[in-house]
Amino acid sequence: MTITLKPDSTVMFTGDSITDLWRPDGADRCGYPALVAGEWCFRHPGRPLTWLNTGHAGDKVQDLEARWQADVLDARPDVVSILVGTNDNAWHTLDPRGRVISADEFAAGYNRLLAPLANTGTQVVLIEPFLLPVHGVIEAGVHHDGKPRGVRIGPDQRADWRATLDPKIQAVRELAAAYDAHLLDADRLFTTLARTTEPEHWSADGVHPTPAGHAALAEAWLRLVD
């Protein structure tokens, strides 16, 4: 079943840098929330919507939780779309002060985000965190304390991330079922796409989508609404 977006509804996207779309100055900003909003306006000019984005680069579930009231609940959106989990999964390797966040801790925090939305009439879209099987050692840009820094991500780090990401993806799927939320199975989507086209076409570092990756996310998101 799809979400019917009525005229003048408010749609909010929130999460980490994939939603926030941090890029170096001058680089593309073809993020999936902007692509969704633009395509919706093209398809449905007679159904104007309000589009909000409170994504913040570097955020984990606990960071979303700290600002959930002000960023999400106070806005009373009709639809909330959440994509978070990459930083929860990689914090211990990307930040010297980071630690391992277990799937149970991740799920418990995510549950606390969703609980206040239950029985409010707000429709929820949960987007799975994902990891593409790119090749070699990648120089990636990440955010900590609001500042960008470069890190090197190699096969060993990606293997570690893959092993710990799968239980977190399963947690998102279970939460979607528990809260009757709409699931965008992004990890499955990109795994399938990477079998037919080089994974670097969809994400240069395995985490942050390219414009093509964002377009694929936007297309999948739009299939959830009418």
mmCIF file of C-alpha atoms in Angstrom:
data_model
loop_
_atom_site.group_PDB
_atom_site.id
_atom_site.type_symbol
_atom_site.label_atom_id
_atom_site.label_comp_id
_atom_site.label_asym_id
_atom_site.label_seq_id
_atom_site.Cartn_x
_atom_site.Cartn_y
_atom_site.Cartn_z
ATOM 1 C CA MET A 1 0.000 0.000 0.000
ATOM 2 C CA THR A 2 1.318 3.450 -0.888
ATOM 3 C CA ILE A 3 1.103 6.742 0.983
ATOM 4 C CA THR A 4 -1.409 9.172 -0.503
ATOM 5 C CA LEU A 5 0.003 12.686 -0.303
ATOM 6 C CA LYS A 6 -2.839 15.166 -0.003
ATOM 7 C CA PRO A 7 -2.479 18.802 -1.081
ATOM 8 C CA ASP A 8 -0.645 20.977 1.446
ATOM 9 C CA SER A 9 0.767 17.994 3.333
ATOM 10 C CA THR A 10 4.187 18.347 4.963
ATOM 11 C CA VAL A 11 6.899 15.818 4.162
ATOM 12 C CA MET A 12 10.044 15.729 6.273
ATOM 13 C CA PHE A 13 13.327 14.007 5.463
ATOM 14 C CA THR A 14 15.794 13.478 8.274
ATOM 15 C CA GLY A 15 18.962 11.525 8.942
ATOM 16 C CA ASP A 16 22.683 11.885 8.315
ATOM 17 C CA SER A 17 24.875 13.276 5.519
ATOM 18 C CA ILE A 18 23.165 11.194 2.826
ATOM 19 C CA THR A 19 19.996 13.182 3.491
ATOM 20 C CA ASP A 20 21.781 16.411 4.436
ATOM 21 C CA LEU A 21 23.929 15.994 1.306
ATOM 22 C CA TRP A 22 27.105 17.587 2.552
ATOM 23 C CA ARG A 23 29.473 18.078 -0.350
ATOM 24 C CA PRO A 24 32.648 20.157 -0.795
ATOM 25 C CA ASP A 25 31.916 23.684 -1.959
ATOM 26 C CA GLY A 26 31.010 23.749 -5.622
ATOM 27 C CA ALA A 27 30.196 20.045 -5.932
ATOM 28 C CA ASP A 28 26.826 18.651 -6.970
ATOM 29 C CA ARG A 29 23.839 18.799 -4.655
ATOM 30 C CA CYS A 30 21.574 16.307 -6.430
ATOM 31 C CA GLY A 31 20.369 14.750 -3.178
ATOM 32 C CA TYR A 32 17.443 12.343 -3.129
ATOM 33 C CA PRO A 33 15.173 14.670 -1.065
ATOM 34 C CA ALA A 34 15.572 17.454 -3.636
ATOM 35 C CA LEU A 35 15.053 15.002 -6.490
ATOM 36 C CA VAL A 36 11.902 13.635 -4.850
ATOM 37 C CA ALA A 37 10.462 17.124 -4.315
ATOM 38 C CA GLY A 38 11.278 18.250 -7.838
ATOM 39 C CA GLU A 39 9.852 15.139 -9.484
ATOM 40 C CA TRP A 40 6.711 15.361 -7.339
ATOM 41 C CA CYS A 41 6.159 18.966 -8.426
ATOM 42 C CA PHE A 42 6.599 17.897 -12.053
ATOM 43 C CA ARG A 43 4.155 14.992 -11.756
ATOM 44 C CA HIS A 44 1.570 16.645 -9.511
ATOM 45 C CA PRO A 45 1.514 20.427 -10.029
ATOM 46 C CA GLY A 46 -2.000 20.544 -8.595
ATOM 47 C CA ARG A 47 -0.951 18.967 -5.279
ATOM 48 C CA PRO A 48 1.566 21.346 -3.667
ATOM 49 C CA LEU A 49 3.416 20.027 -0.622
ATOM 50 C CA THR A 50 5.731 21.476 1.995
ATOM 51 C CA TRP A 51 9.137 19.775 1.956
ATOM 52 C CA LEU A 52 11.395 19.873 5.011
ATOM 53 C CA ASN A 53 14.887 18.453 5.533
ATOM 54 C CA THR A 54 16.510 18.197 8.965
ATOM 55 C CA GLY A 55 19.288 15.787 7.991
ATOM 56 C CA HIS A 56 22.629 16.540 9.612
ATOM 57 C CA ALA A 57 25.981 15.202 8.457
ATOM 58 C CA GLY A 58 27.631 12.807 10.902
ATOM 59 C CA ASP A 59 24.477 12.033 12.849
ATOM 60 C CA LYS A 60 23.764 8.743 14.572
ATOM 61 C CA VAL A 61 20.476 7.646 16.101
ATOM 62 C CA GLN A 62 21.464 9.193 19.431
ATOM 63 C CA ASP A 63 22.062 12.554 17.692
ATOM 64 C CA LEU A 64 18.655 12.444 16.033
ATOM 65 C CA GLU A 65 17.138 11.593 19.395
ATOM 66 C CA ALA A 66 18.716 14.650 21.027
ATOM 67 C CA ARG A 67 16.959 17.008 18.608
ATOM 68 C CA TRP A 68 13.913 14.905 17.732
ATOM 69 C CA GLN A 69 11.399 17.084 19.538
ATOM 70 C CA ALA A 70 12.516 20.343 17.964
ATOM 71 C CA ASP A 71 13.410 18.999 14.522
ATOM 72 C CA VAL A 72 10.577 16.553 13.945
ATOM 73 C CA LEU A 73 7.807 16.363 16.512
ATOM 74 C CA ASP A 74 7.257 20.120 16.827
ATOM 75 C CA ALA A 75 6.916 20.407 13.040
ATOM 76 C CA ARG A 76 4.001 17.905 13.026
ATOM 77 C CA PRO A 77 4.775 16.538 9.561
ATOM 78 C CA ASP A 78 2.306 14.316 7.757
ATOM 79 C CA VAL A 79 5.137 12.097 6.502
ATOM 80 C CA VAL A 80 8.536 11.486 8.097
ATOM 81 C CA SER A 81 11.263 9.760 6.103
ATOM 82 C CA ILE A 82 14.287 8.527 8.095
ATOM 83 C CA LEU A 83 17.657 7.334 6.828
ATOM 84 C CA VAL A 84 20.182 6.725 9.591
ATOM 85 C CA GLY A 85 22.621 3.993 10.563
ATOM 86 C CA THR A 86 25.827 4.518 8.597
ATOM 87 C CA ASN A 87 27.486 6.502 11.370
ATOM 88 C CA ASP A 88 26.134 4.170 14.052
ATOM 89 C CA ASN A 89 27.818 1.368 12.155
ATOM 90 C CA ALA A 90 31.167 3.032 11.445
ATOM 91 C CA TRP A 91 31.680 5.384 14.389
ATOM 92 C CA HIS A 92 34.331 3.170 16.003
ATOM 93 C CA THR A 93 36.520 3.298 12.886
ATOM 94 C CA LEU A 94 35.888 6.880 11.740
ATOM 95 C CA ASP A 95 36.297 8.757 15.021
ATOM 96 C CA PRO A 96 39.105 8.209 17.541
ATOM 97 C CA ARG A 97 36.566 8.884 20.284
ATOM 98 C CA GLY A 98 34.004 6.514 18.767
ATOM 99 C CA ARG A 99 32.916 3.142 20.080
ATOM 100 C CA VAL A 100 31.093 0.118 18.771
ATOM 101 C CA ILE A 101 27.297 0.569 18.741
ATOM 102 C CA SER A 102 25.583 -2.792 18.889
ATOM 103 C CA ALA A 103 22.516 -3.679 16.863
ATOM 104 C CA ASP A 104 20.499 -3.852 20.093
ATOM 105 C CA GLU A 105 21.548 -0.339 21.129
ATOM 106 C CA PHE A 106 20.843 0.950 17.631
ATOM 107 C CA ALA A 107 17.387 -0.660 17.608
ATOM 108 C CA ALA A 108 16.506 0.649 21.066
ATOM 109 C CA GLY A 109 17.403 4.213 20.127
ATOM 110 C CA TYR A 110 15.565 3.969 16.815
ATOM 111 C CA ASN A 111 12.514 2.642 18.656
ATOM 112 C CA ARG A 112 12.563 5.737 20.875
ATOM 113 C CA LEU A 113 12.437 7.895 17.751
ATOM 114 C CA LEU A 114 9.422 6.080 16.377
ATOM 115 C CA ALA A 115 7.388 5.656 19.554
ATOM 116 C CA PRO A 116 6.167 9.307 19.760
ATOM 117 C CA LEU A 117 4.943 9.073 16.144
ATOM 118 C CA ALA A 118 2.731 6.073 16.812
ATOM 119 C CA ASN A 119 -1.013 6.748 16.709
ATOM 120 C CA THR A 120 -0.518 10.343 15.561
ATOM 121 C CA GLY A 121 -1.561 9.788 11.965
ATOM 122 C CA THR A 122 1.963 10.523 10.753
ATOM 123 C CA GLN A 123 3.069 8.202 7.971
ATOM 124 C CA VAL A 124 6.632 6.937 8.345
ATOM 125 C CA VAL A 125 9.163 5.818 5.731
ATOM 126 C CA LEU A 126 12.208 3.940 7.007
ATOM 127 C CA ILE A 127 15.139 3.755 4.593
ATOM 128 C CA GLU A 128 17.621 0.972 5.266
ATOM 129 C CA PRO A 129 21.239 1.989 5.770
ATOM 130 C CA PHE A 130 23.379 0.499 3.023
ATOM 131 C CA LEU A 131 26.927 -0.289 1.946
ATOM 132 C CA LEU A 132 28.059 -0.847 -1.630
ATOM 133 C CA PRO A 133 30.931 -3.239 -2.467
ATOM 134 C CA VAL A 134 33.276 -0.666 -4.004
ATOM 135 C CA HIS A 135 36.885 -1.577 -4.704
ATOM 136 C CA GLY A 136 40.259 -0.559 -3.290
ATOM 137 C CA VAL A 137 41.155 2.052 -0.683
ATOM 138 C CA ILE A 138 38.908 5.116 -0.794
ATOM 139 C CA GLU A 139 39.569 8.599 0.486
ATOM 140 C CA ALA A 140 36.223 9.622 1.944
ATOM 141 C CA GLY A 141 34.951 12.808 3.540
ATOM 142 C CA VAL A 142 33.150 12.472 6.869
ATOM 143 C CA HIS A 143 31.842 14.900 9.480
ATOM 144 C CA HIS A 144 32.664 15.084 13.171
ATOM 145 C CA ASP A 145 31.652 17.971 15.415
ATOM 146 C CA GLY A 146 30.333 19.767 12.376
ATOM 147 C CA LYS A 147 33.696 19.782 10.607
ATOM 148 C CA PRO A 148 34.700 17.726 7.564
ATOM 149 C CA ARG A 149 37.725 15.459 7.718
ATOM 150 C CA GLY A 150 39.203 12.916 5.379
ATOM 151 C CA VAL A 151 39.534 9.207 6.175
ATOM 152 C CA ARG A 152 40.861 6.198 4.290
ATOM 153 C CA ILE A 153 38.479 3.269 3.933
ATOM 154 C CA GLY A 154 39.826 -0.039 2.696
ATOM 155 C CA PRO A 155 38.602 -3.606 2.225
ATOM 156 C CA ASP A 156 39.167 -4.523 5.892
ATOM 157 C CA GLN A 157 37.023 -1.641 7.134
ATOM 158 C CA ARG A 158 34.278 -2.433 4.639
ATOM 159 C CA ALA A 159 34.271 -6.100 5.631
ATOM 160 C CA ASP A 160 33.915 -5.066 9.283
ATOM 161 C CA TRP A 161 31.131 -2.636 8.434
ATOM 162 C CA ARG A 162 29.277 -5.222 6.357
ATOM 163 C CA ALA A 163 29.279 -7.736 9.197
ATOM 164 C CA THR A 164 27.889 -5.230 11.697
ATOM 165 C CA LEU A 165 25.525 -3.491 9.284
ATOM 166 C CA ASP A 166 23.423 -6.538 8.447
ATOM 167 C CA PRO A 167 21.956 -6.863 11.990
ATOM 168 C CA LYS A 168 21.179 -3.132 11.984
ATOM 169 C CA ILE A 169 19.388 -3.447 8.653
ATOM 170 C CA GLN A 170 17.370 -6.311 10.112
ATOM 171 C CA ALA A 171 16.496 -4.091 13.070
ATOM 172 C CA VAL A 172 15.157 -1.408 10.702
ATOM 173 C CA ARG A 173 13.056 -4.007 8.906
ATOM 174 C CA GLU A 174 11.619 -5.264 12.189
ATOM 175 C CA LEU A 175 10.854 -1.730 13.366
ATOM 176 C CA ALA A 176 9.108 -0.976 10.073
ATOM 177 C CA ALA A 177 6.893 -4.013 10.603
ATOM 178 C CA ALA A 178 6.249 -3.189 14.267
ATOM 179 C CA TYR A 179 5.203 0.401 13.521
ATOM 180 C CA ASP A 180 3.454 -0.312 10.214
ATOM 181 C CA ALA A 181 5.957 1.968 8.515
ATOM 182 C CA HIS A 182 6.844 1.903 4.838
ATOM 183 C CA LEU A 183 10.221 0.289 4.201
ATOM 184 C CA LEU A 184 12.580 1.396 1.459
ATOM 185 C CA ASP A 185 14.966 -1.548 1.182
ATOM 186 C CA ALA A 186 17.914 0.542 0.021
ATOM 187 C CA ASP A 187 20.619 -2.014 0.802
ATOM 188 C CA ARG A 188 18.837 -4.618 -1.306
ATOM 189 C CA LEU A 189 18.298 -2.012 -4.028
ATOM 190 C CA PHE A 190 21.969 -1.082 -4.269
ATOM 191 C CA THR A 191 23.136 -4.692 -3.973
ATOM 192 C CA THR A 192 21.000 -5.503 -7.006
ATOM 193 C CA LEU A 193 22.167 -2.455 -8.952
ATOM 194 C CA ALA A 194 25.825 -3.216 -8.193
ATOM 195 C CA ARG A 195 25.469 -6.628 -9.859
ATOM 196 C CA THR A 196 24.710 -5.052 -13.233
ATOM 197 C CA THR A 197 26.705 -1.806 -13.059
ATOM 198 C CA GLU A 198 29.985 -1.099 -11.273
ATOM 199 C CA PRO A 199 29.212 -0.186 -7.644
ATOM 200 C CA GLU A 200 31.247 3.014 -7.998
ATOM 201 C CA HIS A 201 28.575 4.244 -10.419
ATOM 202 C CA TRP A 202 26.194 4.398 -7.465
ATOM 203 C CA SER A 203 28.636 5.417 -4.689
ATOM 204 C CA ALA A 204 32.288 6.380 -4.957
ATOM 205 C CA ASP A 205 33.073 5.407 -1.363
ATOM 206 C CA GLY A 206 30.409 2.750 -0.766
ATOM 207 C CA VAL A 207 28.445 4.988 1.582
ATOM 208 C CA HIS A 208 27.633 8.357 0.008
ATOM 209 C CA PRO A 209 25.619 8.021 -3.208
ATOM 210 C CA THR A 210 26.705 9.603 -6.459
ATOM 211 C CA PRO A 211 24.082 11.616 -8.372
ATOM 212 C CA ALA A 212 23.073 8.303 -9.995
ATOM 213 C CA GLY A 213 22.750 6.711 -6.549
ATOM 214 C CA HIS A 214 20.622 9.570 -5.280
ATOM 215 C CA ALA A 215 18.446 9.287 -8.381
ATOM 216 C CA ALA A 216 17.942 5.579 -7.663
ATOM 217 C CA LEU A 217 16.981 6.365 -4.060
ATOM 218 C CA ALA A 218 14.570 9.079 -5.200
ATOM 219 C CA GLU A 219 12.931 6.776 -7.731
ATOM 220 C CA ALA A 220 12.474 4.084 -5.084
ATOM 221 C CA TRP A 221 11.080 6.628 -2.601
ATOM 222 C CA LEU A 222 8.544 7.911 -5.117
ATOM 223 C CA ARG A 223 7.254 4.375 -5.617
ATOM 224 C CA LEU A 224 6.045 4.490 -2.011
ATOM 225 C CA VAL A 225 3.708 7.453 -2.564
ATOM 226 C CA ASP A 226 0.897 8.470 -4.854
#
